[in-house]
């Protein structure tokens, strides 16, 4: 969607335009005694605030489902969990991770009796910026 906006500027005034929905900042200056408008536009890349990671593991024979536990680097215990990932899946995308933070994960397999076993071993969670 394009929007046309018109301004009337007096000589010696500034107008700065910054749109939160687009990574563009424009500044307009009308010099005193001048009829020519000068405009500068700067493209500013907005870095994504979050990232996502893909936890992967091999299938566990007899698993009813998996639990994926993850934590930030430096945490002693797992602080987050994705529970009851179906047994036919061997990967899970974890979204809304803090950008620039390293995460570690481990996967447990839960059998039909409800017993939980560590399955994948502690691994670094690879991550990419969310778009």
Short mmCIF file of N, CA and C in Angstrom, two decimals:
data_model
loop_
_atom_site.label_atom_id
_atom_site.label_comp_id
_atom_site.label_asym_id
_atom_site.label_seq_id
_atom_site.Cartn_x
_atom_site.Cartn_y
_atom_site.Cartn_z
N UNK A 1 0.84 -1.17 0.00
CA UNK A 1 0.00 0.00 0.00
C UNK A 1 0.89 1.23 0.00
N UNK A 2 0.72 2.11 -0.98
CA UNK A 2 1.48 3.35 -1.06
C UNK A 2 0.62 4.51 -0.60
N UNK A 3 1.21 5.43 0.12
CA UNK A 3 0.51 6.62 0.58
C UNK A 3 1.31 7.84 0.17
N UNK A 4 0.66 8.81 -0.44
CA UNK A 4 1.30 10.05 -0.83
C UNK A 4 0.96 11.10 0.22
N UNK A 5 1.99 11.74 0.74
CA UNK A 5 1.79 12.78 1.75
C UNK A 5 2.48 14.04 1.25
N UNK A 6 1.79 15.19 1.31
CA UNK A 6 2.37 16.46 0.87
C UNK A 6 2.54 17.37 2.07
N UNK A 7 3.67 18.11 2.09
CA UNK A 7 3.92 19.09 3.15
C UNK A 7 4.23 20.43 2.51
N UNK A 8 3.94 21.46 3.22
CA UNK A 8 4.33 22.81 2.82
C UNK A 8 5.34 23.30 3.85
N UNK A 9 6.57 23.57 3.39
CA UNK A 9 7.63 23.97 4.32
C UNK A 9 8.01 25.43 4.10
N UNK A 10 8.27 26.11 5.19
CA UNK A 10 8.81 27.47 5.12
C UNK A 10 10.32 27.37 5.03
N UNK A 11 10.94 28.41 4.49
CA UNK A 11 12.40 28.43 4.39
C UNK A 11 13.01 28.35 5.78
N UNK A 12 14.09 27.56 5.91
CA UNK A 12 14.79 27.43 7.18
C UNK A 12 14.17 26.42 8.13
N UNK A 13 13.32 25.53 7.64
CA UNK A 13 12.67 24.54 8.51
C UNK A 13 13.11 23.13 8.13
N UNK A 14 12.96 22.25 9.09
CA UNK A 14 13.30 20.84 8.90
C UNK A 14 12.04 20.00 9.00
N UNK A 15 12.04 18.89 8.33
CA UNK A 15 10.99 17.89 8.49
C UNK A 15 11.71 16.55 8.53
N UNK A 16 11.45 15.78 9.55
CA UNK A 16 12.02 14.44 9.64
C UNK A 16 10.89 13.43 9.63
N UNK A 17 11.03 12.44 8.79
CA UNK A 17 10.00 11.43 8.64
C UNK A 17 10.61 10.08 8.99
N UNK A 18 9.99 9.38 9.90
CA UNK A 18 10.45 8.05 10.27
C UNK A 18 9.23 7.15 10.38
N UNK A 19 9.18 6.13 9.57
CA UNK A 19 8.04 5.21 9.57
C UNK A 19 8.42 3.94 10.30
N UNK A 20 7.65 3.56 11.29
CA UNK A 20 7.98 2.37 12.07
C UNK A 20 7.74 1.09 11.28
N UNK A 21 6.91 1.16 10.25
CA UNK A 21 6.62 -0.04 9.48
C UNK A 21 7.63 -0.26 8.35
N UNK A 22 8.48 0.73 8.10
CA UNK A 22 9.49 0.59 7.05
C UNK A 22 10.83 1.08 7.59
N UNK A 23 11.89 0.40 7.23
CA UNK A 23 13.20 0.80 7.74
C UNK A 23 13.80 1.98 6.97
N UNK A 24 13.05 3.08 6.84
CA UNK A 24 13.50 4.24 6.09
C UNK A 24 13.36 5.48 6.96
N UNK A 25 14.36 6.31 6.97
CA UNK A 25 14.28 7.60 7.65
C UNK A 25 14.62 8.66 6.61
N UNK A 26 13.76 9.66 6.47
CA UNK A 26 14.00 10.74 5.53
C UNK A 26 14.05 12.06 6.27
N UNK A 27 14.94 12.93 5.86
CA UNK A 27 15.01 14.27 6.43
C UNK A 27 14.94 15.27 5.29
N UNK A 28 14.13 16.29 5.45
CA UNK A 28 13.96 17.31 4.42
C UNK A 28 14.35 18.65 5.03
N UNK A 29 15.13 19.46 4.29
CA UNK A 29 15.53 20.77 4.79
C UNK A 29 15.30 21.80 3.69
N UNK A 30 14.67 22.90 4.06
CA UNK A 30 14.47 24.01 3.14
C UNK A 30 15.36 25.15 3.63
N UNK A 31 16.40 25.47 2.87
CA UNK A 31 17.35 26.51 3.27
C UNK A 31 16.70 27.89 3.20
N UNK A 32 17.10 28.82 4.10
CA UNK A 32 16.54 30.17 4.06
C UNK A 32 16.81 30.83 2.70
N UNK A 33 15.79 31.50 2.16
CA UNK A 33 15.91 32.19 0.88
C UNK A 33 16.01 31.27 -0.31
N UNK A 34 15.80 29.99 -0.09
CA UNK A 34 15.92 29.00 -1.16
C UNK A 34 14.54 28.49 -1.55
N UNK A 35 14.40 28.12 -2.78
CA UNK A 35 13.14 27.51 -3.21
C UNK A 35 13.36 26.03 -3.53
N UNK A 36 14.59 25.58 -3.37
CA UNK A 36 14.91 24.18 -3.65
C UNK A 36 14.92 23.39 -2.35
N UNK A 37 14.26 22.28 -2.38
CA UNK A 37 14.19 21.42 -1.20
C UNK A 37 15.29 20.36 -1.31
N UNK A 38 16.03 20.16 -0.23
CA UNK A 38 17.02 19.09 -0.18
C UNK A 38 16.46 17.95 0.65
N UNK A 39 16.62 16.75 0.16
CA UNK A 39 16.09 15.60 0.90
C UNK A 39 17.14 14.51 0.96
N UNK A 40 17.33 13.95 2.14
CA UNK A 40 18.23 12.81 2.29
C UNK A 40 17.43 11.64 2.82
N UNK A 41 17.69 10.49 2.30
CA UNK A 41 17.01 9.28 2.74
C UNK A 41 18.06 8.26 3.14
N UNK A 42 17.87 7.68 4.30
CA UNK A 42 18.80 6.67 4.80
C UNK A 42 18.04 5.37 5.02
N UNK A 43 18.53 4.31 4.43
CA UNK A 43 17.93 2.99 4.67
C UNK A 43 18.58 2.42 5.93
N UNK A 44 17.75 2.03 6.87
CA UNK A 44 18.26 1.44 8.10
C UNK A 44 17.70 0.03 8.22
N UNK A 45 18.57 -0.94 8.23
CA UNK A 45 18.12 -2.33 8.35
C UNK A 45 17.63 -2.57 9.77
N UNK A 46 16.44 -3.09 9.88
CA UNK A 46 15.90 -3.45 11.19
C UNK A 46 16.29 -4.89 11.49
N UNK A 47 17.05 -5.09 12.52
CA UNK A 47 17.45 -6.44 12.90
C UNK A 47 16.28 -7.13 13.58
N UNK A 48 16.05 -8.39 13.26
CA UNK A 48 14.97 -9.10 13.94
C UNK A 48 15.25 -9.22 15.44
N UNK A 49 14.21 -9.16 16.22
CA UNK A 49 14.36 -9.23 17.68
C UNK A 49 14.51 -10.66 18.17
N UNK A 50 14.00 -11.60 17.39
CA UNK A 50 13.98 -12.99 17.82
C UNK A 50 14.67 -13.88 16.79
N UNK A 51 15.00 -15.06 17.24
CA UNK A 51 15.53 -16.07 16.33
C UNK A 51 14.75 -17.37 16.55
N UNK A 52 15.01 -18.33 15.71
CA UNK A 52 14.39 -19.65 15.87
C UNK A 52 15.48 -20.70 15.73
N UNK A 53 15.26 -21.84 16.35
CA UNK A 53 16.23 -22.91 16.31
C UNK A 53 15.58 -24.24 15.98
N UNK A 54 16.37 -25.15 15.43
CA UNK A 54 15.85 -26.47 15.07
C UNK A 54 16.55 -27.53 15.91
N UNK A 55 15.77 -28.17 16.77
CA UNK A 55 16.27 -29.30 17.56
C UNK A 55 16.05 -30.57 16.74
N UNK A 56 17.06 -31.41 16.65
CA UNK A 56 16.94 -32.66 15.89
C UNK A 56 17.45 -33.83 16.73
N UNK A 57 16.94 -35.02 16.44
CA UNK A 57 17.34 -36.23 17.15
C UNK A 57 16.98 -37.44 16.30
N UNK A 58 17.52 -38.59 16.66
CA UNK A 58 17.17 -39.83 15.95
C UNK A 58 15.97 -40.46 16.66
N UNK A 59 15.24 -41.26 15.91
CA UNK A 59 14.03 -41.90 16.46
C UNK A 59 14.40 -42.89 17.56
N UNK A 60 13.60 -42.90 18.61
CA UNK A 60 13.80 -43.85 19.72
C UNK A 60 12.80 -44.99 19.56
N UNK A 61 13.27 -46.24 19.47
CA UNK A 61 12.35 -47.37 19.35
C UNK A 61 11.41 -47.43 20.56
N UNK A 62 10.12 -47.57 20.30
CA UNK A 62 9.13 -47.71 21.37
C UNK A 62 8.70 -46.41 22.02
N UNK A 63 9.14 -45.27 21.48
CA UNK A 63 8.75 -43.98 22.07
C UNK A 63 7.29 -43.68 21.76
N UNK A 64 6.58 -43.18 22.77
CA UNK A 64 5.21 -42.71 22.58
C UNK A 64 5.24 -41.25 22.14
N UNK A 65 6.16 -40.48 22.73
CA UNK A 65 6.37 -39.07 22.36
C UNK A 65 7.72 -38.62 22.92
N UNK A 66 8.09 -37.39 22.56
CA UNK A 66 9.35 -36.80 23.02
C UNK A 66 9.07 -35.51 23.79
N UNK A 67 9.99 -35.17 24.68
CA UNK A 67 10.02 -33.86 25.32
C UNK A 67 11.34 -33.21 24.93
N UNK A 68 11.28 -31.95 24.51
CA UNK A 68 12.48 -31.21 24.14
C UNK A 68 12.72 -30.16 25.22
N UNK A 69 13.84 -30.26 25.89
CA UNK A 69 14.20 -29.32 26.95
C UNK A 69 15.31 -28.41 26.43
N UNK A 70 15.21 -27.12 26.72
CA UNK A 70 16.27 -26.21 26.28
C UNK A 70 16.50 -25.10 27.30
N UNK A 71 17.71 -24.53 27.22
CA UNK A 71 18.13 -23.51 28.18
C UNK A 71 19.12 -22.57 27.52
N UNK A 72 19.28 -21.40 28.13
CA UNK A 72 20.29 -20.46 27.68
C UNK A 72 21.66 -20.93 28.17
N UNK A 73 22.68 -20.59 27.42
CA UNK A 73 24.05 -20.91 27.83
C UNK A 73 24.30 -20.30 29.20
N UNK A 74 24.92 -21.04 30.09
CA UNK A 74 25.19 -20.55 31.43
C UNK A 74 24.17 -20.98 32.46
N UNK A 75 22.94 -21.32 32.01
CA UNK A 75 21.94 -21.83 32.95
C UNK A 75 22.30 -23.25 33.34
N UNK A 76 22.18 -23.58 34.62
CA UNK A 76 22.51 -24.93 35.08
C UNK A 76 21.42 -25.93 34.74
N UNK A 77 20.17 -25.48 34.82
CA UNK A 77 19.04 -26.39 34.58
C UNK A 77 18.28 -25.94 33.33
N UNK A 78 17.53 -26.86 32.76
CA UNK A 78 16.67 -26.51 31.64
C UNK A 78 15.55 -25.61 32.13
N UNK A 79 15.33 -24.51 31.41
CA UNK A 79 14.33 -23.53 31.83
C UNK A 79 13.10 -23.52 30.93
N UNK A 80 13.16 -24.24 29.80
CA UNK A 80 12.04 -24.28 28.86
C UNK A 80 11.84 -25.72 28.39
N UNK A 81 10.61 -26.03 28.00
CA UNK A 81 10.33 -27.38 27.49
C UNK A 81 9.21 -27.34 26.47
N UNK A 82 9.35 -28.19 25.47
CA UNK A 82 8.26 -28.46 24.53
C UNK A 82 7.88 -29.90 24.82
N UNK A 83 6.66 -30.12 25.24
CA UNK A 83 6.24 -31.45 25.69
C UNK A 83 5.35 -32.14 24.65
N UNK A 84 5.43 -33.45 24.69
CA UNK A 84 4.58 -34.33 23.88
C UNK A 84 4.72 -34.10 22.37
N UNK A 85 5.96 -34.02 21.92
CA UNK A 85 6.21 -33.97 20.48
C UNK A 85 5.94 -35.38 19.95
N UNK A 86 5.08 -35.53 18.94
CA UNK A 86 4.71 -36.87 18.46
C UNK A 86 5.91 -37.73 18.09
N UNK A 87 5.78 -39.03 18.32
CA UNK A 87 6.88 -39.98 18.12
C UNK A 87 7.32 -40.07 16.66
N UNK A 88 6.46 -39.68 15.73
CA UNK A 88 6.85 -39.76 14.31
C UNK A 88 7.70 -38.55 13.88
N UNK A 89 7.94 -37.62 14.79
CA UNK A 89 8.77 -36.45 14.48
C UNK A 89 10.17 -36.63 15.07
N UNK A 90 11.19 -36.20 14.33
CA UNK A 90 12.57 -36.25 14.84
C UNK A 90 13.23 -34.88 14.76
N UNK A 91 12.42 -33.84 14.69
CA UNK A 91 12.93 -32.47 14.77
C UNK A 91 11.79 -31.57 15.22
N UNK A 92 12.17 -30.43 15.77
CA UNK A 92 11.16 -29.47 16.22
C UNK A 92 11.74 -28.06 16.11
N UNK A 93 10.98 -27.15 15.49
CA UNK A 93 11.40 -25.76 15.37
C UNK A 93 10.95 -24.99 16.60
N UNK A 94 11.90 -24.41 17.31
CA UNK A 94 11.60 -23.61 18.50
C UNK A 94 11.70 -22.14 18.10
N UNK A 95 10.60 -21.42 18.25
CA UNK A 95 10.55 -20.03 17.81
C UNK A 95 10.60 -19.06 18.99
N UNK A 96 10.85 -17.81 18.67
CA UNK A 96 10.90 -16.70 19.62
C UNK A 96 11.99 -16.87 20.68
N UNK A 97 13.15 -17.32 20.23
CA UNK A 97 14.33 -17.35 21.09
C UNK A 97 14.91 -15.94 21.12
N UNK A 98 15.61 -15.60 22.18
CA UNK A 98 16.25 -14.29 22.26
C UNK A 98 17.37 -14.24 21.22
N UNK A 99 17.36 -13.19 20.41
CA UNK A 99 18.37 -13.04 19.38
C UNK A 99 19.75 -12.83 20.02
N UNK A 100 20.76 -13.51 19.49
CA UNK A 100 22.12 -13.35 19.98
C UNK A 100 22.46 -14.19 21.20
N UNK A 101 21.51 -14.99 21.67
CA UNK A 101 21.73 -15.83 22.85
C UNK A 101 21.96 -17.27 22.38
N UNK A 102 22.94 -17.95 22.97
CA UNK A 102 23.20 -19.35 22.64
C UNK A 102 22.32 -20.23 23.53
N UNK A 103 21.68 -21.21 22.90
CA UNK A 103 20.82 -22.16 23.63
C UNK A 103 21.37 -23.57 23.47
N UNK A 104 21.10 -24.40 24.48
CA UNK A 104 21.45 -25.82 24.47
C UNK A 104 20.18 -26.62 24.69
N UNK A 105 20.11 -27.81 24.10
CA UNK A 105 18.91 -28.63 24.25
C UNK A 105 19.25 -30.10 24.46
N UNK A 106 18.28 -30.82 24.99
CA UNK A 106 18.34 -32.27 25.11
C UNK A 106 16.93 -32.79 24.89
N UNK A 107 16.83 -34.00 24.41
CA UNK A 107 15.53 -34.60 24.11
C UNK A 107 15.36 -35.84 24.96
N UNK A 108 14.18 -36.00 25.51
CA UNK A 108 13.86 -37.24 26.22
C UNK A 108 12.79 -37.98 25.44
N UNK A 109 12.86 -39.30 25.48
CA UNK A 109 11.83 -40.15 24.89
C UNK A 109 10.98 -40.69 26.03
N UNK A 110 9.68 -40.68 25.84
CA UNK A 110 8.76 -41.22 26.84
C UNK A 110 8.11 -42.46 26.24
N UNK A 111 8.22 -43.60 26.96
CA UNK A 111 7.66 -44.84 26.43
C UNK A 111 6.19 -44.97 26.83
N UNK A 112 5.56 -46.07 26.42
CA UNK A 112 4.12 -46.25 26.63
C UNK A 112 3.75 -46.44 28.10
N UNK A 113 4.72 -46.77 28.95
CA UNK A 113 4.44 -46.89 30.38
C UNK A 113 4.58 -45.54 31.10
N UNK A 114 5.06 -44.52 30.36
CA UNK A 114 5.23 -43.19 30.95
C UNK A 114 6.62 -42.90 31.45
N UNK A 115 7.52 -43.87 31.30
CA UNK A 115 8.90 -43.69 31.76
C UNK A 115 9.65 -42.81 30.75
N UNK A 116 10.42 -41.86 31.29
CA UNK A 116 11.15 -40.89 30.46
C UNK A 116 12.64 -41.20 30.48
N UNK A 117 13.26 -41.21 29.28
CA UNK A 117 14.68 -41.50 29.13
C UNK A 117 15.35 -40.38 28.36
N UNK A 118 16.51 -39.91 28.83
CA UNK A 118 17.28 -38.97 28.01
C UNK A 118 17.66 -39.69 26.73
N UNK A 119 17.50 -39.03 25.62
CA UNK A 119 17.69 -39.72 24.36
C UNK A 119 18.78 -39.12 23.47
N UNK A 120 18.78 -37.82 23.28
CA UNK A 120 19.64 -37.24 22.25
C UNK A 120 21.01 -36.79 22.74
N UNK A 121 21.15 -36.50 24.01
CA UNK A 121 22.40 -35.92 24.51
C UNK A 121 22.39 -34.41 24.34
N UNK A 122 23.09 -33.71 25.19
CA UNK A 122 23.12 -32.25 25.17
C UNK A 122 23.75 -31.75 23.88
N UNK A 123 23.04 -30.85 23.19
CA UNK A 123 23.53 -30.30 21.92
C UNK A 123 23.28 -28.80 21.89
N UNK A 124 24.14 -28.11 21.15
CA UNK A 124 23.94 -26.68 20.92
C UNK A 124 22.80 -26.52 19.91
N UNK A 125 21.89 -25.60 20.19
CA UNK A 125 20.74 -25.37 19.32
C UNK A 125 21.12 -24.39 18.22
N UNK A 126 21.21 -24.86 16.96
CA UNK A 126 21.52 -23.91 15.88
C UNK A 126 20.33 -22.97 15.71
N UNK A 127 20.61 -21.69 15.45
CA UNK A 127 19.50 -20.74 15.33
C UNK A 127 19.73 -19.76 14.19
N UNK A 128 18.62 -19.19 13.72
CA UNK A 128 18.61 -18.24 12.62
C UNK A 128 17.64 -17.11 12.95
N UNK A 129 17.87 -15.89 12.43
CA UNK A 129 16.95 -14.78 12.71
C UNK A 129 15.56 -15.07 12.16
N UNK A 130 14.54 -14.66 12.90
CA UNK A 130 13.16 -14.78 12.42
C UNK A 130 12.91 -13.63 11.46
N UNK A 131 12.10 -13.90 10.45
CA UNK A 131 11.78 -12.86 9.46
C UNK A 131 10.43 -12.29 9.70
#
